[in-house]
PDB file of C-alpha atoms in Angstrom:
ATOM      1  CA  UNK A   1      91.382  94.223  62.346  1.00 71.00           C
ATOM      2  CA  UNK A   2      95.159  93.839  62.090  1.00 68.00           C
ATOM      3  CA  UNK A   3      96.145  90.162  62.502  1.00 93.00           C
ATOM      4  CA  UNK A   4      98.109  87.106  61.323  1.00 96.00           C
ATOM      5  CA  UNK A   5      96.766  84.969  59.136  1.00 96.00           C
ATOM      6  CA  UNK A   6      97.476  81.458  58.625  1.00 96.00           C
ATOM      7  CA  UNK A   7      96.436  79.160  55.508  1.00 92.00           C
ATOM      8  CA  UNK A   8      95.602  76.798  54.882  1.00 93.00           C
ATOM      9  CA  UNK A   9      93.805  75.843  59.034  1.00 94.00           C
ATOM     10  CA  UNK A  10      94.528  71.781  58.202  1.00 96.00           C
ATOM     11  CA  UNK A  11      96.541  70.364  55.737  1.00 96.00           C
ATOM     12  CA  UNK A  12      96.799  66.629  54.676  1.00 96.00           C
ATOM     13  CA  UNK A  13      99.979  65.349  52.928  1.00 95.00           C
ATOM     14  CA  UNK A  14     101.416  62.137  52.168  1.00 96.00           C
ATOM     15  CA  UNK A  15     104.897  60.716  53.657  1.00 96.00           C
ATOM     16  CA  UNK A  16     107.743  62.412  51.612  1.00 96.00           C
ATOM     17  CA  UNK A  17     105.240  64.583  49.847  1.00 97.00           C
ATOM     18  CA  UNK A  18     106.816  68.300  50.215  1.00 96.00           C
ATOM     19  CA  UNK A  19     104.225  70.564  51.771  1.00 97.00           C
ATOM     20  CA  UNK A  20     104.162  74.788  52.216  1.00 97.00           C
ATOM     21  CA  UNK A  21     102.473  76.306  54.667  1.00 97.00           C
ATOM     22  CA  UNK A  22     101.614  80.097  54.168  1.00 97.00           C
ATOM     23  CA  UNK A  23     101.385  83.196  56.842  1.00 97.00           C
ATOM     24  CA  UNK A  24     100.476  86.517  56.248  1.00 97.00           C
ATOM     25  CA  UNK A  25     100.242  89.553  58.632  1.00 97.00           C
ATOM     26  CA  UNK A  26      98.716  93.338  58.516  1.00 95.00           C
ATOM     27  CA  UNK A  27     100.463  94.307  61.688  1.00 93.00           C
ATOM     28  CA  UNK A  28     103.624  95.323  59.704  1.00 93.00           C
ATOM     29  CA  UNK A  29     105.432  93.762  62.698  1.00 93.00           C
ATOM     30  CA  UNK A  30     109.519  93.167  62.097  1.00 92.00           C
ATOM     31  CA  UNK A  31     109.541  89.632  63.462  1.00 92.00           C
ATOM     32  CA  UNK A  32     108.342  86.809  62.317  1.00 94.00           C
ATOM     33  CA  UNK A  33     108.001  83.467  63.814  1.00 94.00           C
ATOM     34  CA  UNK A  34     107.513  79.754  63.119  1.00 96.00           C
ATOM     35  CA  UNK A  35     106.502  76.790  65.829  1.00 95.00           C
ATOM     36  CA  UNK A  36     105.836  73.656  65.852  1.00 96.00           C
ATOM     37  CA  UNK A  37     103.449  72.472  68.686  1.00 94.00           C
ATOM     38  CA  UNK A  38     103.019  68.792  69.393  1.00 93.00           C
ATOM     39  CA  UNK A  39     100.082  67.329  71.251  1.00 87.00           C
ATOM     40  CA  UNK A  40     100.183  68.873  74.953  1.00 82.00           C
ATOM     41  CA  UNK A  41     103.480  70.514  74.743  1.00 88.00           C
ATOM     42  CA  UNK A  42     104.855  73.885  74.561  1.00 89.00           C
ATOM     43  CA  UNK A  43     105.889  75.478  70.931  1.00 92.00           C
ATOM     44  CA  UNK A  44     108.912  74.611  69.743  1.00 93.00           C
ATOM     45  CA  UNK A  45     110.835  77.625  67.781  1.00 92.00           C
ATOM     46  CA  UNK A  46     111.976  76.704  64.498  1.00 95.00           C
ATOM     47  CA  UNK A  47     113.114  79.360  63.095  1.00 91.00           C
ATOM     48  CA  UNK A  48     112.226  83.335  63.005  1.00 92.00           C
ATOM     49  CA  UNK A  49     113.054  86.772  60.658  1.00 92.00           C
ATOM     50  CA  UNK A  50     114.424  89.809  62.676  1.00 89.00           C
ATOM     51  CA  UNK A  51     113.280  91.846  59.187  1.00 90.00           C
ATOM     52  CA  UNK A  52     115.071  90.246  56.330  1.00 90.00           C
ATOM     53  CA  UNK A  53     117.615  88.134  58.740  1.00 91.00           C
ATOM     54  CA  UNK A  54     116.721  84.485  58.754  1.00 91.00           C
ATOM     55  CA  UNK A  55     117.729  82.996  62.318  1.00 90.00           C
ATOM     56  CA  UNK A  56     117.801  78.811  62.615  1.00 91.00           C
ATOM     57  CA  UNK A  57     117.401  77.443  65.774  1.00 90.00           C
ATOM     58  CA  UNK A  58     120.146  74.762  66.056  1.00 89.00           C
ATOM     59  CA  UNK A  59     118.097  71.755  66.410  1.00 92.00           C
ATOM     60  CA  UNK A  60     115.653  72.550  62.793  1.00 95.00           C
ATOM     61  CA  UNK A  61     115.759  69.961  61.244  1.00 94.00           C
ATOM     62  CA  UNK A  62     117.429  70.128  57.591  1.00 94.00           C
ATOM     63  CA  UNK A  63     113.940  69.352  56.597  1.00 95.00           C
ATOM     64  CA  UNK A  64     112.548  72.401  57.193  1.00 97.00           C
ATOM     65  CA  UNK A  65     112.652  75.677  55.094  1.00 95.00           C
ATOM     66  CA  UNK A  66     111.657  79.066  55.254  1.00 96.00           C
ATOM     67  CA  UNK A  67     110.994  81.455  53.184  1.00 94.00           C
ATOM     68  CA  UNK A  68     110.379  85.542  53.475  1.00 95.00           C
ATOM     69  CA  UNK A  69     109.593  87.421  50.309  1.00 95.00           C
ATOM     70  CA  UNK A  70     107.977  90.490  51.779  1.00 94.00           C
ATOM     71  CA  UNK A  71     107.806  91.554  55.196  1.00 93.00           C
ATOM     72  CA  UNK A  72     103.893  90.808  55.403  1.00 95.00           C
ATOM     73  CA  UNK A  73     104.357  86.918  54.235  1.00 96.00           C
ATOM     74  CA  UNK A  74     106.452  83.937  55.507  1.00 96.00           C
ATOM     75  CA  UNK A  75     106.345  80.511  54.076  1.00 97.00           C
ATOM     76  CA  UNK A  76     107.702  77.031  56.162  1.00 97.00           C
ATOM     77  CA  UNK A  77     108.498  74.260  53.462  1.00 97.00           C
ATOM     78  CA  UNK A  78     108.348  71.385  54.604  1.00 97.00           C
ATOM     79  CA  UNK A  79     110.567  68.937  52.099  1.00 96.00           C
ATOM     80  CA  UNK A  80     110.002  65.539  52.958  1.00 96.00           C
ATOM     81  CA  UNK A  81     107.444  65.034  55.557  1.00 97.00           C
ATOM     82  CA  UNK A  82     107.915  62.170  57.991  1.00 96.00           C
ATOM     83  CA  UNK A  83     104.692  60.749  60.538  1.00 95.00           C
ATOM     84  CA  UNK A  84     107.028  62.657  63.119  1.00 95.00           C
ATOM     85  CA  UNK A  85     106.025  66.142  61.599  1.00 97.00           C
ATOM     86  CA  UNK A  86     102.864  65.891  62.286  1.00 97.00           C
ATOM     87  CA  UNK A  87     101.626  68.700  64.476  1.00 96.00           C
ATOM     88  CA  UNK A  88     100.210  71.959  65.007  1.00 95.00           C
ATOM     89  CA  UNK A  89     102.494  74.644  63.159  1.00 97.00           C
ATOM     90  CA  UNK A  90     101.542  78.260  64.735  1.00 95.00           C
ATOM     91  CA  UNK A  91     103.443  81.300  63.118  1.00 96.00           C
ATOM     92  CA  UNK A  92     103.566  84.406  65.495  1.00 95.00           C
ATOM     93  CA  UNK A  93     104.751  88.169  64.570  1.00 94.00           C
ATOM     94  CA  UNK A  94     106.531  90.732  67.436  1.00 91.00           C
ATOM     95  CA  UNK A  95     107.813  94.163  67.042  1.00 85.00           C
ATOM     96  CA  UNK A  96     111.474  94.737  67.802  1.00 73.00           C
ATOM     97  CA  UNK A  97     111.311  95.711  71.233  1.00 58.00           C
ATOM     98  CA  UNK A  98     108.591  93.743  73.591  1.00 61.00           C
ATOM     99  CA  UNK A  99     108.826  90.538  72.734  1.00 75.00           C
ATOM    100  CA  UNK A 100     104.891  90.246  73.312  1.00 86.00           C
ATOM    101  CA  UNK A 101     104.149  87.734  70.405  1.00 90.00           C
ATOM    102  CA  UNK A 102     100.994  87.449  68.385  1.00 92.00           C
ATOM    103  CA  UNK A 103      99.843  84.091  66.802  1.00 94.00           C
ATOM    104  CA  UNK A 104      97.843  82.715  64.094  1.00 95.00           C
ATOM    105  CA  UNK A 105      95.362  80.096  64.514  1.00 94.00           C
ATOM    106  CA  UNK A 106      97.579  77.618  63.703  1.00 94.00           C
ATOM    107  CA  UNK A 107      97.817  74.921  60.675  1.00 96.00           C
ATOM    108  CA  UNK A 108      97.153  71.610  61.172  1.00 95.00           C
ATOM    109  CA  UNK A 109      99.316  68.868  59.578  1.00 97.00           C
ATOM    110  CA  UNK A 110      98.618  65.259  58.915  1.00 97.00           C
ATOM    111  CA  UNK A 111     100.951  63.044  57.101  1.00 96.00           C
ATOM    112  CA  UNK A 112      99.494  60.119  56.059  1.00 95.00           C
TER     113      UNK A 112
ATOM    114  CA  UNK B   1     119.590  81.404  79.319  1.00 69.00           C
ATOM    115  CA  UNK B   2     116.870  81.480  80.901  1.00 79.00           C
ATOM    116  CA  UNK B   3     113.334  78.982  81.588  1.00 89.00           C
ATOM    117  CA  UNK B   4     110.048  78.446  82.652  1.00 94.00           C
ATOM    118  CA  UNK B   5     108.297  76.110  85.299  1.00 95.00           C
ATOM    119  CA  UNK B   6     104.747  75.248  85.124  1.00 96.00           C
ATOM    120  CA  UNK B   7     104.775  72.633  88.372  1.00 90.00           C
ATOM    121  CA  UNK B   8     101.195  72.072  87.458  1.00 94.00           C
ATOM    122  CA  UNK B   9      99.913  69.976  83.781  1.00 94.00           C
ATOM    123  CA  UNK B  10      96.271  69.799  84.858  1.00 96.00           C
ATOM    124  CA  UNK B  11      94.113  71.699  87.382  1.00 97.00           C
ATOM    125  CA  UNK B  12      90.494  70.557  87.416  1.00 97.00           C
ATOM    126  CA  UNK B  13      88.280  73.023  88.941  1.00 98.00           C
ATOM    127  CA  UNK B  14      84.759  73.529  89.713  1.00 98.00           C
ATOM    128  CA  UNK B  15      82.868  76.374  88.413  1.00 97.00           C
ATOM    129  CA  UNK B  16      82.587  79.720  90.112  1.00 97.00           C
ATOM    130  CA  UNK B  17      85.290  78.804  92.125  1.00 98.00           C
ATOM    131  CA  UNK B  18      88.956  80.058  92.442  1.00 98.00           C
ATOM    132  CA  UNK B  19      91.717  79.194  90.594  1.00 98.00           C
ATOM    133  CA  UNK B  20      95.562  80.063  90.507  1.00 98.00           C
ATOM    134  CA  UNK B  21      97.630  78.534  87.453  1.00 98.00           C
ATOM    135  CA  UNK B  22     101.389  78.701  89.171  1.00 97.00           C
ATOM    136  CA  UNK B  23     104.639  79.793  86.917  1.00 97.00           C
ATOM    137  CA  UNK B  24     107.728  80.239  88.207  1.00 96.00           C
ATOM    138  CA  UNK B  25     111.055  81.484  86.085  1.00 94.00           C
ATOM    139  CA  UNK B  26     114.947  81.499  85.877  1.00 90.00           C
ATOM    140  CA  UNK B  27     117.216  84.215  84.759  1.00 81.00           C
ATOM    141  CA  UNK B  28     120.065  86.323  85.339  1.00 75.00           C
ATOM    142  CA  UNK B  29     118.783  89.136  83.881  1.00 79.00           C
ATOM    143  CA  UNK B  30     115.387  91.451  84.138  1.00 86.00           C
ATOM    144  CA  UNK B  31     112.854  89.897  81.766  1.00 88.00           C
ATOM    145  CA  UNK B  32     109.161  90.025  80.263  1.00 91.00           C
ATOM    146  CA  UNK B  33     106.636  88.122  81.229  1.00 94.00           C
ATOM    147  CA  UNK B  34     103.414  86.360  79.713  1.00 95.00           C
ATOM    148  CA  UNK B  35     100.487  84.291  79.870  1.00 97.00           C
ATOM    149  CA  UNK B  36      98.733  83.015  76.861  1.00 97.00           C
ATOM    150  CA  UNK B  37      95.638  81.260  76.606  1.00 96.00           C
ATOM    151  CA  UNK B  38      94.858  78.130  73.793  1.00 94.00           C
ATOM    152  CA  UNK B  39      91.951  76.870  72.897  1.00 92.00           C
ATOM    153  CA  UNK B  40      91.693  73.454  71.358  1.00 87.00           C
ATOM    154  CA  UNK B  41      92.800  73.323  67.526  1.00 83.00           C
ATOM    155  CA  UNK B  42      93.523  77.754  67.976  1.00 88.00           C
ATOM    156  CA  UNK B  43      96.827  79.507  68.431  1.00 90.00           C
ATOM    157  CA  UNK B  44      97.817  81.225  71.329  1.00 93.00           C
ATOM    158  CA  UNK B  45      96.108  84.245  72.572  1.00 94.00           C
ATOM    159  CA  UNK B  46      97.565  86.663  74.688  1.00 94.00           C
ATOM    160  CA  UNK B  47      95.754  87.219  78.543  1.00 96.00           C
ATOM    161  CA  UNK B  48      97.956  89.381  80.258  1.00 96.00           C
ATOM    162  CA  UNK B  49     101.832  90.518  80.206  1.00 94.00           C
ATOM    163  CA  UNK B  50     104.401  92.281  82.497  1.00 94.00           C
ATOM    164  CA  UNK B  51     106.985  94.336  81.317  1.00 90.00           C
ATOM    165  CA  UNK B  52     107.699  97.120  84.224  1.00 87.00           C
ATOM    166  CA  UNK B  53     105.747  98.985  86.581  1.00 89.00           C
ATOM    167  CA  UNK B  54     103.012  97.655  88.871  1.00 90.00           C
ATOM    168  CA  UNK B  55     103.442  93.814  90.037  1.00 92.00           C
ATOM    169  CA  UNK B  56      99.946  93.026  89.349  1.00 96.00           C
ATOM    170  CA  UNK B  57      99.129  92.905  85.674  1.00 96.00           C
ATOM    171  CA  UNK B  58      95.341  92.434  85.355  1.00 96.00           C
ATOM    172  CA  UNK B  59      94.434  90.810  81.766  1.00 95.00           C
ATOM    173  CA  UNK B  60      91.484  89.789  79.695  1.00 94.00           C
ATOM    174  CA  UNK B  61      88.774  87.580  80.553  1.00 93.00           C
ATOM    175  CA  UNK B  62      89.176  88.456  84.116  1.00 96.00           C
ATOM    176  CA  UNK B  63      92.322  87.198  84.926  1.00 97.00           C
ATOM    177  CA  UNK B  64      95.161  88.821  86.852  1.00 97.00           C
ATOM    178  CA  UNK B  65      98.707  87.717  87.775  1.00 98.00           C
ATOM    179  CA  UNK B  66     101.289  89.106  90.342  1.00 96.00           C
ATOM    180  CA  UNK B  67     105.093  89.377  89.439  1.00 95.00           C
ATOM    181  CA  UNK B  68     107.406  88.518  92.519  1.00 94.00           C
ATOM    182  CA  UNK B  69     110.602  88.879  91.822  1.00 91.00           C
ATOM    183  CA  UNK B  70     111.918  87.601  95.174  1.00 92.00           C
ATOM    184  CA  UNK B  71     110.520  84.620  94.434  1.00 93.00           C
ATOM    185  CA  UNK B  72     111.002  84.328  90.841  1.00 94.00           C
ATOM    186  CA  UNK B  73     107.024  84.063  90.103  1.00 95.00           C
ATOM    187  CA  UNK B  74     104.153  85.083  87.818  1.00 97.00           C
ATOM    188  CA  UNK B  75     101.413  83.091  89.341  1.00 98.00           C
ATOM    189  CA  UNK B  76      97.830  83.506  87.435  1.00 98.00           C
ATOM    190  CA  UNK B  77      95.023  84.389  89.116  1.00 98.00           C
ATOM    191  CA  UNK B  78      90.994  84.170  88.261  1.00 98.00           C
ATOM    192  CA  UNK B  79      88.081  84.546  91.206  1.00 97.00           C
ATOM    193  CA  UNK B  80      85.795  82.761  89.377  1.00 97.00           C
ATOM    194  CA  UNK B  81      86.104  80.568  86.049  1.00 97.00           C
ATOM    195  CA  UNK B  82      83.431  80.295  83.561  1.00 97.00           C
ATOM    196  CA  UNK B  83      83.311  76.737  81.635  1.00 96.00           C
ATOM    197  CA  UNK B  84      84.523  79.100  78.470  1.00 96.00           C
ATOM    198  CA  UNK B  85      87.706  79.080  80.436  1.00 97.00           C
ATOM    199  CA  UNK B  86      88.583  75.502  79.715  1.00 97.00           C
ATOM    200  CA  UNK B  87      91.837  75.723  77.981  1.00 96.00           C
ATOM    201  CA  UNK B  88      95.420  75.266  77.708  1.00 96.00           C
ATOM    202  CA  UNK B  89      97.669  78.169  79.318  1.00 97.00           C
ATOM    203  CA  UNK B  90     101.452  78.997  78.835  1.00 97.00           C
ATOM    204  CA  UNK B  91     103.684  81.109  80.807  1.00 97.00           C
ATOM    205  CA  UNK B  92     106.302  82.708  78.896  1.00 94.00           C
ATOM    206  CA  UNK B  93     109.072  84.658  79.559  1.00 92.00           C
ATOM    207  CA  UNK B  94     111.908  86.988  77.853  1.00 88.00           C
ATOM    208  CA  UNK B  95     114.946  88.680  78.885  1.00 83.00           C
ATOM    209  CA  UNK B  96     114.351  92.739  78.706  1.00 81.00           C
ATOM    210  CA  UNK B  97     115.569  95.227  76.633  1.00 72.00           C
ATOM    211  CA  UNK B  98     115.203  94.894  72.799  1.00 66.00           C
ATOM    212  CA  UNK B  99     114.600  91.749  71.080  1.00 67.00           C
ATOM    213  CA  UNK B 100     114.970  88.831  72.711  1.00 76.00           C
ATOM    214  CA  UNK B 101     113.316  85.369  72.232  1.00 81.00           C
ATOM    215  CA  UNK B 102     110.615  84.067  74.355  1.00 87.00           C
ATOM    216  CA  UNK B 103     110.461  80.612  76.406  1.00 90.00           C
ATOM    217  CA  UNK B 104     107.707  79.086  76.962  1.00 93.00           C
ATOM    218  CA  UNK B 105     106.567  77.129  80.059  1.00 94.00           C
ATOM    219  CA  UNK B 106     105.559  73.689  79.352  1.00 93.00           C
ATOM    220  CA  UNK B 107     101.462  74.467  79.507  1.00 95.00           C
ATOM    221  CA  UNK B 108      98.940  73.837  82.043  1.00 97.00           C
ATOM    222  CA  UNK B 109      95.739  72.505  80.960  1.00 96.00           C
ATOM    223  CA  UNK B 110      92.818  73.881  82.980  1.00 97.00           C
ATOM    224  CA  UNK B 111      89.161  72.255  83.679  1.00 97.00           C
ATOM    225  CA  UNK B 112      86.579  73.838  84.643  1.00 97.00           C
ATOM    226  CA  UNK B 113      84.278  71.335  86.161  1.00 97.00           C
ATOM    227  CA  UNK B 114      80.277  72.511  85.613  1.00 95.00           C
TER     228      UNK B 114
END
């Protein structure tokens, strides 16, 4: 089944420890998202990929990367993690048109 | 620019019964509309959407929801909830007509009560 795919499902890092968080997808969908979900909130967009186009959403922090080498993968790098970054990062895939977004099961991170 | 309202954070219900999860939206423009369903420690699954056409949008798991555009609304509907339907649910919505980013209503966290 065509899907997103997101590993690893929990990751533990230390404070100021970089950390990379991997997505795949086999829907060969243009877009490609990245959230950040805290505890009983809605996702907050960090960034996306319209194809190769790399779109920040003003209030990223510096903090965050991404990274796009293919159109099936996307990477977040996360460069020095604070307690603050702790959360639930979900990475979603569109097509160009619908907007109708499909998510991965999401990666938990724990900084320690 | 526009936004979601979901007036309601929790709605405990018993089961079997009823339940309507309310969203209501802002824009100037014609837009997309979603509901998504999580379950603890999952990403966000899609229930039901409305792009054009018929009002009511009937989704998985038995749910249904009813776009009114007079009252800028996409309520979510479900005759009867099933304890598997304890979960979190976000209304989302996009302005139409090619890509466009989705906002996302602040979740409603529903409990079905056995």
């Amino acid at each position: 089944d065509a899907m997103v795919i997101q590993n690893p499902r929990y990751q533990v890092t230390q404070f100021g420890k970089p950390v990379t968080l991997s997505c795949s997808q086999t829907l060969n969908h243009n877009v490609m998202y990245w959230y950040q979900q805290k505890s009983s909130q809605a996702p907050k967009l960090l960034f996306h990929y319209y194809d190769k186009d790399f779109n920040n959403e003003a209030d990223t922090p510096d903090n965050f990367q991404s990274r796009r080498p293919n159109t099936s993968f996307c990477f977040l790098d996360i460069r020095s993690p604070g307690l603050g970054d702790a959360a639930m990062y979900l990475c979603a895939t569109s097509t160009r048109v619908y907007n109708e977004q499909f998510f991965g099961p999401g990666t938990r991170l724990t900084v320690l | 620019a526009q936004s979601v309202t979901q007036l309601d954070s929790q709605v405990p219900v018993f089961e079997e019964a009823p339940v309507e999860l309310r969203c209501n939206y802002s824009s100037s423009v014609s837009v997309y509309l979603f509901w998504y369903v999580q379950y603890p420690n999952q990403g966000l699954q899609l229930l039901l959407k409305y792009l054009s056409g018929s009002t009511l949008v009937k989704g998985i798991n038995g749910f249904e929801a009813e776009f009114n555009k007079s009252q800028t609304s996409f309520h979510l509907r479900k005759p009867s909830v099933h304890i598997s339907d304890t979960a979190e649910y976000f209304c989302a919505v996009s302005d139409s007509g090619g890509y466009q980013k989705v906002t996302f209503g602040t979740g409603t966290k529903l409990q079905v009560i056995p």
